[in-house]
Tab-separated table of C-alpha atoms in Angstrom:
chain	number	residue	atom	x	y	z
A	619	MET	CA	-13.958	-4.561	-15.701
A	620	LYS	CA	-16.970	-5.250	-13.537
A	621	ARG	CA	-17.242	-8.745	-12.120
A	622	LYS	CA	-19.527	-10.390	-9.553
A	623	ALA	CA	-18.156	-12.310	-6.599
A	624	GLY	CA	-16.702	-15.612	-7.608
A	625	TRP	CA	-16.245	-14.822	-11.364
A	626	GLN	CA	-13.155	-15.201	-13.416
A	627	LYS	CA	-10.965	-12.013	-13.601
A	628	LYS	CA	-11.450	-10.217	-16.976
A	629	THR	CA	-9.041	-7.914	-18.685
A	630	PRO	CA	-10.088	-4.351	-18.046
A	631	PRO	CA	-11.073	-2.143	-20.821
A	632	LEU	CA	-8.148	-0.037	-22.576
A	633	LEU	CA	-9.746	3.023	-21.275
A	634	THR	CA	-9.376	1.865	-17.622
A	635	ARG	CA	-5.810	0.649	-18.231
A	636	LEU	CA	-4.874	4.039	-19.730
A	637	TYR	CA	-6.613	6.004	-16.911
A	638	CYS	CA	-4.614	4.103	-14.325
A	639	VAL	CA	-1.265	4.668	-16.212
A	640	LEU	CA	-1.986	8.265	-16.332
A	641	LEU	CA	-3.048	8.686	-12.894
A	642	PHE	CA	0.111	7.052	-11.492
A	643	CYS	CA	2.295	8.865	-13.923
A	644	CYS	CA	0.810	12.231	-14.112
A	645	GLY	CA	-1.582	12.499	-11.119
A	646	PRO	CA	-0.926	14.007	-7.892
A	647	ILE	CA	2.325	13.364	-6.644
A	648	ALA	CA	1.293	13.157	-2.858
A	649	MET	CA	-1.621	10.923	-3.556
A	650	THR	CA	-1.008	8.929	-0.353
A	651	GLN	CA	0.038	11.960	1.827
A	652	ALA	CA	-2.398	13.848	4.029
A	653	ALA	CA	-3.927	16.768	2.052
A	654	GLY	CA	-5.781	19.978	3.611
A	655	ILE	CA	-9.427	20.477	3.007
A	656	PRO	CA	-9.913	21.369	-0.766
A	657	SER	CA	-11.033	24.899	-1.491
A	658	GLY	CA	-14.780	25.354	-1.908
A	659	PHE	CA	-15.710	23.455	1.138
A	660	LYS	CA	-16.959	25.063	4.390
A	661	GLU	CA	-17.095	23.575	7.863
A	662	GLU	CA	-20.380	23.455	9.667
A	663	THR	CA	-21.825	21.910	12.798
A	664	PHE	CA	-25.024	20.724	14.369
A	665	ALA	CA	-26.056	19.962	17.841
A	666	THR	CA	-26.892	16.315	18.309
A	667	SER	CA	-30.266	15.362	19.817
A	668	ASP	CA	-28.555	13.243	22.538
A	669	SER	CA	-26.759	16.029	24.206
A	670	ALA	CA	-23.470	14.559	23.288
A	671	GLY	CA	-22.286	17.809	21.690
A	672	ASN	CA	-21.826	19.220	18.419
A	673	PHE	CA	-20.938	17.138	15.202
A	674	HIS	CA	-18.785	18.520	12.624
A	675	TYR	CA	-18.950	18.141	8.714
A	676	PHE	CA	-17.596	19.781	5.605
A	677	ILE	CA	-19.841	20.634	2.763
A	678	SER	CA	-19.235	21.850	-0.917
A	679	GLY	CA	-20.817	24.782	-2.560
A	680	GLU	CA	-22.764	27.811	-1.441
A	681	ASP	CA	-25.877	25.851	-0.671
A	682	ALA	CA	-27.775	27.966	-3.325
A	683	ASP	CA	-30.009	25.148	-4.694
A	684	LYS	CA	-32.743	24.592	-2.263
A	685	ASN	CA	-34.139	21.824	-4.407
A	686	THR	CA	-31.370	19.375	-3.845
A	687	THR	CA	-32.628	15.868	-4.331
A	688	SER	CA	-29.488	13.869	-3.998
A	689	VAL	CA	-26.147	14.150	-1.900
A	690	LEU	CA	-22.920	12.226	-1.603
A	691	ILE	CA	-21.456	11.534	1.776
A	692	VAL	CA	-17.781	10.499	2.003
A	693	MET	CA	-16.374	8.986	5.189
A	694	HIS	CA	-12.761	9.613	6.178
A	695	GLY	CA	-10.292	6.821	7.085
A	696	HIS	CA	-8.536	6.289	10.323
A	697	PRO	CA	-6.177	9.181	10.344
A	698	ARG	CA	-9.420	11.223	9.675
A	699	ASP	CA	-8.095	12.180	6.317
A	700	VAL	CA	-11.014	14.369	5.312
A	701	GLY	CA	-8.886	16.232	2.778
A	702	ASN	CA	-7.866	13.178	0.906
A	703	THR	CA	-11.403	11.663	0.797
A	704	LEU	CA	-12.843	15.034	-0.306
A	705	SER	CA	-10.068	15.399	-3.013
A	706	ALA	CA	-10.905	11.830	-4.270
A	707	ALA	CA	-14.635	12.688	-4.449
A	708	LEU	CA	-13.904	15.949	-6.284
A	709	GLN	CA	-11.786	14.199	-8.779
A	710	ALA	CA	-14.696	11.640	-9.412
A	711	ALA	CA	-17.128	14.418	-9.865
A	712	SER	CA	-15.017	16.573	-12.137
A	713	GLY	CA	-16.363	16.660	-15.718
A	714	ASN	CA	-19.068	13.975	-14.523
A	715	PRO	CA	-22.441	14.915	-15.708
A	716	ALA	CA	-24.058	12.623	-13.160
A	717	ALA	CA	-22.514	14.629	-10.430
A	718	SER	CA	-24.084	17.828	-11.444
A	719	ASN	CA	-25.897	19.584	-8.503
A	720	ILE	CA	-24.952	16.862	-6.078
A	721	PRO	CA	-23.363	18.366	-2.891
A	722	ILE	CA	-20.427	16.408	-1.419
A	723	ILE	CA	-20.373	16.230	2.423
A	724	ALA	CA	-17.724	14.750	4.582
A	725	PRO	CA	-18.441	13.980	8.219
A	726	LEU	CA	-15.668	14.412	10.951
A	727	PHE	CA	-15.453	12.407	13.965
A	728	GLN	CA	-13.840	14.683	16.534
A	729	VAL	CA	-11.296	13.432	19.120
A	730	SER	CA	-9.727	14.931	22.087
A	731	ALA	CA	-6.600	16.918	21.612
A	732	ALA	CA	-4.535	14.335	23.377
A	733	GLN	CA	-6.005	11.683	20.992
A	734	SER	CA	-5.516	13.671	17.768
A	735	VAL	CA	-1.808	13.299	17.670
A	736	HIS	CA	-2.537	9.556	16.828
A	737	CYS	CA	-5.019	10.171	14.081
A	738	HIS	CA	-4.436	13.677	12.768
A	739	SER	CA	-4.725	14.970	9.215
A	740	SER	CA	-4.097	18.379	7.629
A	741	GLY	CA	-6.864	20.997	7.665
A	742	LEU	CA	-8.985	19.638	10.662
A	743	PRO	CA	-10.520	22.060	13.108
A	744	ALA	CA	-9.470	22.151	16.631
A	745	THR	CA	-11.690	20.386	19.123
A	746	LEU	CA	-14.034	22.586	20.881
A	747	PRO	CA	-15.403	22.175	24.446
A	748	ASP	CA	-18.965	21.350	23.278
A	749	ASP	CA	-17.932	18.937	20.634
A	750	ALA	CA	-19.084	15.278	20.606
A	751	LEU	CA	-15.912	13.240	20.863
A	752	TRP	CA	-14.842	9.851	19.927
A	753	ASN	CA	-11.331	8.234	20.174
A	754	CYS	CA	-9.058	7.266	17.042
A	755	HIS	CA	-10.695	3.824	16.849
A	756	SER	CA	-14.094	3.865	18.597
A	757	TRP	CA	-16.102	5.388	15.534
A	758	LEU	CA	-14.812	2.664	13.143
A	759	ASP	CA	-17.433	0.180	14.229
A	760	GLY	CA	-19.969	2.678	15.324
A	761	GLY	CA	-18.856	2.883	18.866
A	762	LEU	CA	-20.256	5.384	21.550
A	763	ASP	CA	-18.772	8.711	22.114
A	764	ILE	CA	-16.685	9.230	25.165
A	765	SER	CA	-19.733	10.456	27.126
A	766	GLY	CA	-21.488	7.236	26.390
A	767	LYS	CA	-24.620	9.038	24.804
A	768	LEU	CA	-24.308	8.777	21.100
A	769	SER	CA	-23.144	5.921	18.752
A	770	ALA	CA	-21.065	6.829	15.584
A	771	PHE	CA	-23.968	5.075	13.767
A	772	GLY	CA	-26.533	7.443	15.434
A	773	ALA	CA	-24.276	10.414	14.616
A	774	LEU	CA	-24.580	9.508	10.939
A	775	ASP	CA	-28.338	8.912	11.211
A	776	GLN	CA	-28.707	12.469	12.601
A	777	LEU	CA	-26.473	13.941	9.944
A	778	VAL	CA	-28.716	12.503	7.137
A	779	ALA	CA	-31.827	13.847	9.030
A	780	HIS	CA	-30.055	17.248	9.511
A	781	LEU	CA	-29.397	17.347	5.816
A	782	ARG	CA	-33.097	16.375	4.981
A	783	HIS	CA	-34.200	19.318	7.225
A	784	ARG	CA	-31.785	21.474	5.167
A	785	TRP	CA	-33.008	20.237	1.974
A	786	PRO	CA	-36.674	19.059	2.310
A	787	SER	CA	-36.530	17.876	-1.323
A	788	LEU	CA	-33.737	15.325	-0.540
A	789	ARG	CA	-34.613	11.927	-1.592
A	790	GLN	CA	-31.375	10.053	-2.011
A	791	VAL	CA	-28.136	9.959	-0.006
A	792	THR	CA	-25.011	7.994	-1.208
A	793	LEU	CA	-22.756	7.047	1.676
A	794	ALA	CA	-19.180	6.059	0.553
A	795	GLY	CA	-16.102	5.029	2.535
A	796	PHE	CA	-12.558	3.750	1.844
A	797	SER	CA	-10.331	1.804	4.136
A	798	ALA	CA	-11.489	2.427	7.778
A	799	GLY	CA	-14.224	4.568	6.202
A	800	GLY	CA	-15.293	1.689	4.252
A	801	GLN	CA	-15.242	-0.504	7.179
A	802	PHE	CA	-17.441	1.982	8.948
A	803	VAL	CA	-20.029	2.036	5.993
A	804	GLN	CA	-20.063	-1.748	5.673
A	805	HIS	CA	-21.051	-1.961	9.482
A	806	TYR	CA	-23.484	0.831	9.236
A	807	VAL	CA	-25.581	-0.498	6.532
A	808	ALA	CA	-26.939	-3.092	8.854
A	809	PHE	CA	-27.879	-0.750	11.563
A	810	ALA	CA	-28.777	2.574	9.730
A	811	ARG	CA	-31.834	4.282	10.777
A	812	PRO	CA	-32.161	7.004	8.260
A	813	PRO	CA	-35.423	9.355	8.153
A	814	GLU	CA	-38.258	8.093	6.261
A	815	GLY	CA	-38.401	9.013	2.598
A	816	ILE	CA	-34.726	8.750	2.052
A	817	ARG	CA	-33.239	6.207	-0.169
A	818	MET	CA	-29.815	4.998	1.011
A	819	ARG	CA	-26.905	3.821	-1.398
A	820	TYR	CA	-23.661	2.503	-0.042
A	821	VAL	CA	-20.255	2.368	-1.670
A	822	ILE	CA	-17.745	0.292	0.165
A	823	GLY	CA	-14.114	0.552	-0.696
A	824	ASP	CA	-11.069	-1.500	0.460
A	825	PRO	CA	-11.954	-2.186	4.161
A	826	GLY	CA	-9.528	-3.976	6.225
A	827	SER	CA	-12.155	-6.358	7.597
A	828	TRP	CA	-15.729	-7.177	7.164
A	829	LEU	CA	-18.884	-7.941	9.180
A	830	TYR	CA	-20.150	-11.491	8.494
A	831	PHE	CA	-23.825	-12.136	9.437
A	832	ASP	CA	-23.485	-15.989	9.690
A	833	LYS	CA	-21.094	-17.962	11.858
A	834	ARG	CA	-17.790	-18.964	10.134
A	835	PRO	CA	-15.928	-22.120	11.153
A	836	VAL	CA	-13.644	-21.178	14.057
A	837	MET	CA	-10.023	-22.533	14.218
A	838	PRO	CA	-8.930	-23.835	17.549
A	839	ASP	CA	-6.369	-20.925	17.890
A	840	CYS	CA	-8.788	-18.259	16.927
A	841	LYS	CA	-12.127	-18.265	18.860
A	842	THR	CA	-12.876	-14.569	18.163
A	843	ALA	CA	-13.658	-14.946	14.376
A	844	ASN	CA	-17.377	-14.483	15.008
A	845	ASP	CA	-17.063	-11.751	17.565
A	846	TRP	CA	-18.058	-8.135	16.900
A	847	LYS	CA	-16.746	-6.326	14.628
A	848	TYR	CA	-16.024	-9.435	12.543
A	849	GLY	CA	-19.406	-11.223	13.351
A	850	LEU	CA	-22.558	-10.803	15.493
A	851	ASP	CA	-21.468	-12.676	18.546
A	852	ASN	CA	-20.730	-10.445	21.588
A	853	VAL	CA	-22.028	-7.226	19.991
A	854	PRO	CA	-21.809	-4.226	22.421
A	855	GLU	CA	-24.740	-3.542	24.680
A	856	TRP	CA	-25.763	-0.500	22.714
A	857	LEU	CA	-26.301	-2.538	19.536
A	858	LYS	CA	-28.112	-5.757	20.944
A	859	ASN	CA	-31.559	-4.271	20.223
A	860	ASP	CA	-30.735	-3.726	16.769
A	861	VAL	CA	-29.060	-7.091	15.850
A	862	THR	CA	-32.525	-8.705	14.936
A	863	GLY	CA	-33.017	-7.702	11.513
A	864	ALA	CA	-29.381	-6.506	10.736
A	865	ARG	CA	-28.912	-9.283	8.268
A	866	GLU	CA	-31.931	-8.680	6.316
A	867	ARG	CA	-31.417	-4.913	6.233
A	868	TYR	CA	-27.846	-5.667	4.688
A	869	ARG	CA	-29.367	-8.181	2.286
A	870	SER	CA	-31.836	-5.417	1.034
A	871	ALA	CA	-29.554	-2.521	0.763
A	872	ASP	CA	-28.237	-0.970	-2.407
A	873	ILE	CA	-24.460	-1.744	-2.193
A	874	SER	CA	-21.605	-1.437	-4.317
A	875	TYR	CA	-18.134	-2.832	-3.463
A	876	LEU	CA	-14.750	-1.279	-4.752
A	877	GLU	CA	-11.439	-2.791	-4.405
A	878	GLY	CA	-7.797	-1.797	-5.537
A	879	GLY	CA	-6.582	-4.470	-7.947
A	880	ASN	CA	-3.134	-4.074	-6.510
A	881	ASP	CA	-4.358	-3.861	-2.764
A	882	ARG	CA	-2.611	-7.036	-1.681
A	883	GLY	CA	0.897	-8.226	-0.441
A	884	LYS	CA	3.399	-6.172	1.556
A	885	GLY	CA	4.876	-3.946	-1.076
A	886	ARG	CA	4.722	-0.178	-1.345
A	887	GLY	CA	1.447	1.433	-1.289
A	888	VAL	CA	-0.623	-1.343	0.205
A	889	TYR	CA	-0.042	-0.090	3.860
A	890	TYR	CA	0.402	-3.720	5.205
A	891	ARG	CA	1.842	-2.193	8.360
A	892	ILE	CA	-1.537	-0.816	9.396
A	893	LEU	CA	-3.669	-3.695	8.087
A	894	ASP	CA	-5.580	-5.585	10.950
A	895	LYS	CA	-3.671	-8.862	11.385
A	896	SER	CA	-5.664	-10.210	14.202
A	897	CYS	CA	-6.525	-13.971	13.889
A	898	ALA	CA	-10.147	-12.834	13.221
A	899	ALA	CA	-9.160	-10.513	10.441
A	900	ASN	CA	-6.631	-13.123	8.950
A	901	SER	CA	-9.368	-15.844	8.911
A	902	GLN	CA	-11.048	-13.458	6.200
A	903	GLY	CA	-7.997	-13.458	4.003
A	904	ASN	CA	-4.369	-12.393	4.028
A	905	TYR	CA	-4.744	-8.974	2.377
A	906	ARG	CA	-7.505	-6.433	1.681
A	907	LEU	CA	-8.333	-7.595	-1.851
A	908	ASP	CA	-8.402	-11.200	-0.756
A	909	ARG	CA	-10.783	-10.290	2.146
A	910	GLY	CA	-13.001	-8.231	-0.303
A	911	GLU	CA	-13.359	-11.071	-2.833
A	912	ASN	CA	-14.007	-13.693	-0.199
A	913	TYR	CA	-16.678	-11.416	1.393
A	914	THR	CA	-18.491	-10.849	-1.951
A	915	GLN	CA	-18.416	-14.453	-2.571
A	916	TYR	CA	-20.080	-15.074	0.642
A	917	ASP	CA	-22.484	-12.210	-0.058
A	918	ARG	CA	-23.526	-13.855	-3.268
A	919	ASP	CA	-23.653	-17.400	-2.241
A	920	VAL	CA	-24.909	-17.261	1.462
A	921	LEU	CA	-26.602	-13.781	1.945
A	922	LYS	CA	-28.194	-13.848	-1.416
A	923	PRO	CA	-29.028	-10.137	-1.538
A	924	VAL	CA	-32.331	-8.925	-2.896
A	925	ARG	CA	-30.390	-6.986	-5.622
A	926	PRO	CA	-26.867	-8.100	-6.418
A	927	HIS	CA	-24.251	-6.311	-4.595
A	928	GLN	CA	-21.712	-5.863	-7.349
A	929	LEU	CA	-17.946	-5.884	-6.753
A	930	THR	CA	-15.613	-3.919	-9.183
A	931	VAL	CA	-11.867	-4.427	-8.887
A	932	VAL	CA	-10.011	-1.326	-10.053
A	933	ASP	CA	-6.936	-2.424	-11.779
A	934	GLY	CA	-3.789	-0.539	-11.241
A	935	CYS	CA	-4.873	0.773	-7.847
A	936	ARG	CA	-3.276	0.162	-4.575
A	937	HIS	CA	-4.526	1.206	-1.146
A	938	ASP	CA	-5.437	4.702	-2.382
A	939	VAL	CA	-8.678	6.499	-2.300
A	940	ARG	CA	-7.512	9.033	-4.976
A	941	CYS	CA	-6.925	6.173	-7.350
A	942	VAL	CA	-10.104	4.090	-6.618
A	943	PHE	CA	-12.773	6.679	-6.289
A	944	PRO	CA	-12.000	8.763	-9.457
A	945	SER	CA	-11.566	5.706	-11.468
A	946	PRO	CA	-14.201	5.178	-14.275
A	947	ALA	CA	-15.829	2.399	-12.079
A	948	GLY	CA	-15.708	4.740	-8.871
A	949	ARG	CA	-17.152	7.734	-10.967
A	950	GLN	CA	-20.037	5.594	-11.916
A	951	VAL	CA	-21.042	4.150	-8.641
A	952	LEU	CA	-20.477	7.299	-6.488
A	953	PHE	CA	-22.917	9.232	-8.524
A	954	ALA	CA	-25.381	6.580	-9.784
A	955	SER	CA	-29.184	6.667	-9.102
A	956	SER	CA	-30.778	4.378	-6.558
A	957	ARG	CA	-31.574	0.867	-8.182
């Protein structure tokens, strides 16, 4: 089932095919609908060091084990669907020995009440006067909060540092995202500034577009193909000091890619309507799966990562985090040890 960029498609093992049939026939009926926050999670906040305001996150368990060494952070998608993302992570953890004693954490990029009607999901807390705020799109590529003090990348750095303070024994953080969350994670890898002593792992699932680190041929009718967020031209001012070294940080990172095997075309369940169809995005491929396979070929052949960044295509899954993450492949990479 696993295959590296550029390889021939292999028939998935029988277990995986059966899993996909069972998931679609017997799994949660409302898999693509917004879900509330699962029971057992509590909402917490911390004050950011940039005076941008408080940052919210959800965390599993009662925080009883002070010797936690590994955590899983899962990033929500564009509608800030924390509930769906947490549900997918819980399914992946269920009955999984590798997930034992690993807290699951979900950050929340808060938006104003006026903005929230455009990116609202069930179970999210109301915005408070002292919250750090973004808009529905600005956090996707690490943008600054509305006060201009804190980038979304910086907020994630601070969350990791906050968790390290909470658990001094923490040594590994796995950051996973799907769809817009996957897009955020893929961009964050190159600009991450986690605290010393933390090993970062990244799981990138079905993003709508990708960040390339080398210039690609530009078509006459599309001169933005290499612009940020698709490339490193015209990066925002707050990122310019970090561009040097971004490519090497990405090459050296521990990254796994996940793609739904049916996440292409315009049919039911692929959310083509909300797919980025700008010329820059379309230059990467027509659909999410095509774009992911094209990117991993670029990764292998041009970036030449220090350790292979493996792509796994999960057969039977459309654009659905609650199919991709709990799949056998998803369960494995979400709770693996650092390579």
